[in-house]
PDB file of C-alpha atoms in Angstrom:
ATOM      1  CA  MET A   1       6.714  -3.320 -19.468  1.00 50.00           C
ATOM      2  CA  LEU A   2       4.755  -2.445 -16.311  1.00 46.00           C
ATOM      3  CA  SER A   3       5.466  -4.282 -13.091  1.00 50.00           C
ATOM      4  CA  PHE A   4       2.563  -6.128 -11.463  1.00 45.00           C
ATOM      5  CA  SER A   5       2.398  -3.441  -8.747  1.00 51.00           C
ATOM      6  CA  LYS A   6       2.275  -0.573 -11.272  1.00 49.00           C
ATOM      7  CA  ALA A   7      -0.272  -2.402 -13.430  1.00 45.00           C
ATOM      8  CA  HIS A   8      -2.426  -3.122 -10.362  1.00 48.00           C
ATOM      9  CA  GLN A   9      -2.287   0.552  -9.333  1.00 50.00           C
ATOM     10  CA  ALA A  10      -3.265   1.619 -12.843  1.00 45.00           C
ATOM     11  CA  VAL A  11      -6.218  -0.788 -12.961  1.00 45.00           C
ATOM     12  CA  THR A  12      -7.380   0.279  -9.482  1.00 46.00           C
ATOM     13  CA  ALA A  13      -7.172   3.953 -10.443  1.00 45.00           C
ATOM     14  CA  ALA A  14      -9.067   3.341 -13.699  1.00 44.00           C
ATOM     15  CA  VAL A  15     -11.844   1.431 -11.921  1.00 47.00           C
ATOM     16  CA  ALA A  16     -12.157   4.193  -9.311  1.00 46.00           C
ATOM     17  CA  VAL A  17     -12.334   6.930 -11.970  1.00 40.00           C
ATOM     18  CA  ILE A  18     -14.975   5.006 -13.943  1.00 43.00           C
ATOM     19  CA  ALA A  19     -16.988   4.332 -10.783  1.00 44.00           C
ATOM     20  CA  PHE A  20     -16.994   7.929  -9.634  1.00 42.00           C
ATOM     21  CA  ALA A  21     -17.703   9.283 -13.130  1.00 40.00           C
ATOM     22  CA  ALA A  22     -20.554   6.822 -13.584  1.00 43.00           C
ATOM     23  CA  ALA A  23     -21.934   7.751 -10.179  1.00 42.00           C
ATOM     24  CA  GLY A  24     -22.592  11.271 -11.375  1.00 42.00           C
ATOM     25  CA  ALA A  25     -24.269  10.147 -14.569  1.00 40.00           C
ATOM     26  CA  HIS A  26     -26.419   7.131 -13.638  1.00 44.00           C
ATOM     27  CA  ALA A  27     -26.501   6.900  -9.865  1.00 48.00           C
ATOM     28  CA  GLU A  28     -29.471   5.743  -7.841  1.00 47.00           C
ATOM     29  CA  THR A  29     -28.713   6.066  -4.147  1.00 46.00           C
ATOM     30  CA  ALA A  30     -30.583   3.971  -1.610  1.00 49.00           C
ATOM     31  CA  PRO A  31     -30.310   4.304   2.152  1.00 46.00           C
ATOM     32  CA  ASP A  32     -28.883   1.351   4.047  1.00 51.00           C
ATOM     33  CA  PRO A  33     -30.381   0.266   7.384  1.00 50.00           C
ATOM     34  CA  ALA A  34     -26.998   0.696   9.075  1.00 54.00           C
ATOM     35  CA  ALA A  35     -26.375   4.367   9.920  1.00 70.00           C
ATOM     36  CA  GLY A  36     -24.072   6.202   7.554  1.00 92.00           C
ATOM     37  CA  ILE A  37     -23.589   3.398   5.017  1.00 95.00           C
ATOM     38  CA  THR A  38     -24.423   4.401   1.441  1.00 95.00           C
ATOM     39  CA  ARG A  39     -25.148   2.141  -1.534  1.00 94.00           C
ATOM     40  CA  THR A  40     -25.192   3.882  -4.914  1.00 96.00           C
ATOM     41  CA  MET A  41     -26.307   1.916  -7.967  1.00 96.00           C
ATOM     42  CA  LEU A  42     -23.887   2.994 -10.686  1.00 98.00           C
ATOM     43  CA  GLN A  43     -25.107   0.784 -13.516  1.00 97.00           C
ATOM     44  CA  ARG A  44     -28.024  -1.528 -14.229  1.00 96.00           C
ATOM     45  CA  TYR A  45     -28.215  -3.704 -17.351  1.00 96.00           C
ATOM     46  CA  ALA A  46     -31.276  -5.744 -18.354  1.00 96.00           C
ATOM     47  CA  ILE A  47     -30.334  -9.216 -19.594  1.00 97.00           C
ATOM     48  CA  PRO A  48     -32.231  -9.701 -22.875  1.00 97.00           C
ATOM     49  CA  GLY A  49     -34.744 -12.545 -22.938  1.00 97.00           C
ATOM     50  CA  SER A  50     -34.819 -12.941 -19.157  1.00 97.00           C
ATOM     51  CA  ASP A  51     -36.221 -11.396 -15.990  1.00 97.00           C
ATOM     52  CA  GLN A  52     -32.656 -10.771 -14.749  1.00 97.00           C
ATOM     53  CA  GLU A  53     -30.469  -7.684 -14.565  1.00 97.00           C
ATOM     54  CA  MET A  54     -26.799  -7.076 -13.807  1.00 97.00           C
ATOM     55  CA  ARG A  55     -25.964  -4.319 -11.344  1.00 97.00           C
ATOM     56  CA  MET A  56     -22.861  -2.479 -10.220  1.00 98.00           C
ATOM     57  CA  ASP A  57     -23.041  -0.626  -6.892  1.00 98.00           C
ATOM     58  CA  LEU A  58     -20.586   1.614  -5.074  1.00 98.00           C
ATOM     59  CA  ILE A  59     -20.804   1.083  -1.312  1.00 97.00           C
ATOM     60  CA  VAL A  60     -19.237   3.381   1.281  1.00 97.00           C
ATOM     61  CA  PHE A  61     -18.868   2.507   4.971  1.00 97.00           C
ATOM     62  CA  PRO A  62     -17.829   5.287   7.343  1.00 97.00           C
ATOM     63  CA  PRO A  63     -15.053   4.503   9.837  1.00 96.00           C
ATOM     64  CA  GLY A  64     -16.011   1.565  12.087  1.00 95.00           C
ATOM     65  CA  ALA A  65     -19.449   1.035  10.468  1.00 96.00           C
ATOM     66  CA  ALA A  66     -20.874  -2.498  10.309  1.00 95.00           C
ATOM     67  CA  SER A  67     -23.694  -4.255   8.452  1.00 93.00           C
ATOM     68  CA  PRO A  68     -26.344  -6.080  10.460  1.00 92.00           C
ATOM     69  CA  LEU A  69     -26.580  -9.872  10.173  1.00 93.00           C
ATOM     70  CA  HIS A  70     -27.823 -10.622   6.640  1.00 93.00           C
ATOM     71  CA  HIS A  71     -27.609 -13.030   3.712  1.00 93.00           C
ATOM     72  CA  HIS A  72     -27.411 -12.761  -0.071  1.00 94.00           C
ATOM     73  CA  PRO A  73     -29.967 -14.498  -2.346  1.00 94.00           C
ATOM     74  CA  VAL A  74     -27.397 -14.513  -5.199  1.00 95.00           C
ATOM     75  CA  ALA A  75     -23.603 -14.452  -5.481  1.00 96.00           C
ATOM     76  CA  GLY A  76     -21.817 -11.147  -5.878  1.00 97.00           C
ATOM     77  CA  LEU A  77     -18.258 -10.033  -6.465  1.00 98.00           C
ATOM     78  CA  ASN A  78     -16.877  -7.254  -4.257  1.00 98.00           C
ATOM     79  CA  TYR A  79     -13.797  -5.252  -5.306  1.00 99.00           C
ATOM     80  CA  PHE A  80     -12.258  -3.082  -2.589  1.00 99.00           C
ATOM     81  CA  LEU A  81     -11.176   0.366  -3.782  1.00 99.00           C
ATOM     82  CA  GLU A  82     -10.142   1.938  -0.478  1.00 98.00           C
ATOM     83  CA  GLY A  83      -9.815   0.885   3.155  1.00 98.00           C
ATOM     84  CA  THR A  84      -9.973  -2.435   5.001  1.00 98.00           C
ATOM     85  CA  ALA A  85     -13.031  -4.681   5.357  1.00 98.00           C
ATOM     86  CA  GLU A  86     -13.502  -7.514   7.834  1.00 98.00           C
ATOM     87  CA  SER A  87     -15.878 -10.301   6.801  1.00 98.00           C
ATOM     88  CA  ALA A  88     -17.073 -13.733   7.962  1.00 98.00           C
ATOM     89  CA  TYR A  89     -19.805 -16.190   6.948  1.00 97.00           C
ATOM     90  CA  GLY A  90     -21.471 -18.652   9.320  1.00 95.00           C
ATOM     91  CA  ASP A  91     -19.007 -19.773  11.992  1.00 95.00           C
ATOM     92  CA  GLU A  92     -15.859 -18.962   9.978  1.00 96.00           C
ATOM     93  CA  ALA A  93     -13.032 -16.929  11.452  1.00 98.00           C
ATOM     94  CA  PRO A  94     -13.103 -13.291  10.263  1.00 98.00           C
ATOM     95  CA  ARG A  95     -10.781 -12.298   7.410  1.00 98.00           C
ATOM     96  CA  LEU A  96      -9.442  -8.886   6.397  1.00 99.00           C
ATOM     97  CA  TYR A  97      -9.684  -7.563   2.821  1.00 99.00           C
ATOM     98  CA  HIS A  98      -7.670  -4.555   1.622  1.00 98.00           C
ATOM     99  CA  ALA A  99      -7.837  -2.170  -1.343  1.00 98.00           C
ATOM    100  CA  GLY A 100      -7.127  -4.093  -4.542  1.00 98.00           C
ATOM    101  CA  GLU A 101      -8.524  -7.387  -3.218  1.00 99.00           C
ATOM    102  CA  SER A 102     -11.866  -9.038  -3.940  1.00 98.00           C
ATOM    103  CA  LEU A 103     -14.427 -11.109  -2.046  1.00 98.00           C
ATOM    104  CA  GLN A 104     -17.178 -13.325  -3.431  1.00 97.00           C
ATOM    105  CA  ASP A 105     -20.413 -13.128  -1.433  1.00 95.00           C
ATOM    106  CA  ARG A 106     -21.877 -16.544  -0.695  1.00 94.00           C
ATOM    107  CA  VAL A 107     -25.476 -17.465  -1.452  1.00 94.00           C
ATOM    108  CA  ALA A 108     -27.934 -18.029   1.434  1.00 93.00           C
ATOM    109  CA  ILE A 109     -25.221 -18.423   4.114  1.00 95.00           C
ATOM    110  CA  PRO A 110     -25.533 -15.996   7.047  1.00 96.00           C
ATOM    111  CA  HIS A 111     -23.100 -13.111   6.565  1.00 96.00           C
ATOM    112  CA  THR A 112     -22.336 -12.876  10.265  1.00 96.00           C
ATOM    113  CA  LEU A 113     -19.741 -10.098  10.041  1.00 97.00           C
ATOM    114  CA  PHE A 114     -19.073  -7.342   7.547  1.00 97.00           C
ATOM    115  CA  ARG A 115     -17.572  -4.107   8.742  1.00 97.00           C
ATOM    116  CA  ASN A 116     -15.094  -1.353   8.089  1.00 98.00           C
ATOM    117  CA  ALA A 117     -12.166  -2.561  10.195  1.00 98.00           C
ATOM    118  CA  ASP A 118     -10.636   0.925  10.370  1.00 97.00           C
ATOM    119  CA  GLN A 119     -11.895   3.393  12.977  1.00 96.00           C
ATOM    120  CA  ARG A 120     -10.394   6.389  11.124  1.00 97.00           C
ATOM    121  CA  ALA A 121     -10.716   5.754   7.375  1.00 97.00           C
ATOM    122  CA  VAL A 122     -13.581   5.183   4.936  1.00 98.00           C
ATOM    123  CA  LEU A 123     -14.166   1.799   3.252  1.00 98.00           C
ATOM    124  CA  ARG A 124     -15.189   2.004  -0.443  1.00 99.00           C
ATOM    125  CA  PHE A 125     -15.922  -0.949  -2.663  1.00 99.00           C
ATOM    126  CA  LEU A 126     -17.715  -1.946  -5.834  1.00 99.00           C
ATOM    127  CA  ILE A 127     -20.064  -4.907  -5.971  1.00 98.00           C
ATOM    128  CA  PHE A 128     -21.203  -6.665  -9.155  1.00 98.00           C
ATOM    129  CA  TYR A 129     -24.164  -9.086  -9.157  1.00 97.00           C
ATOM    130  CA  THR A 130     -27.081 -10.449 -11.190  1.00 96.00           C
ATOM    131  CA  VAL A 131     -30.610 -10.655  -9.740  1.00 96.00           C
ATOM    132  CA  LYS A 132     -34.216 -10.828 -10.894  1.00 96.00           C
ATOM    133  CA  VAL A 133     -35.509  -7.350 -11.695  1.00 94.00           C
ATOM    134  CA  GLY A 134     -36.677  -5.773  -8.445  1.00 89.00           C
ATOM    135  CA  GLN A 135     -35.033  -8.388  -6.204  1.00 91.00           C
ATOM    136  CA  PRO A 136     -32.813  -7.085  -3.384  1.00 90.00           C
ATOM    137  CA  TYR A 137     -29.197  -8.175  -3.110  1.00 88.00           C
ATOM    138  CA  LEU A 138     -29.029  -8.068   0.672  1.00 87.00           C
ATOM    139  CA  VAL A 139     -31.702  -9.559   2.960  1.00 90.00           C
ATOM    140  CA  VAL A 140     -31.787  -8.666   6.670  1.00 89.00           C
ATOM    141  CA  PRO A 141     -33.672 -11.216   8.801  1.00 85.00           C
TER     142      PRO A 141
END
């Protein structure tokens, strides 16, 4: 039987392999307003009978990169593959997130801080969310 640590490593490795393989096959890359940050749409699924779609994006922040102040019109689930993120909403104290951890983005609350907390290493994470077709996930004031 696998230990929790070994099972977690196996799941993380499998998710990373799937993400990078999918990136080559179905990727749509969009520039981000913050210099050097990339957002690659890996998958997009139309939800039958609705005007909604599910998306999975791979986001890469270079060392020390930060997002501008923004908010999310819908909830999303972030899964950190590599590196350390620092995040805060509203007037909350910042919190660190490491590879193997997840963060749920909050709806319509100012995302006052989101950055790669490491000045030497890349931050890579997947984000999963559902939006109306054509609607952005991140809104910069």
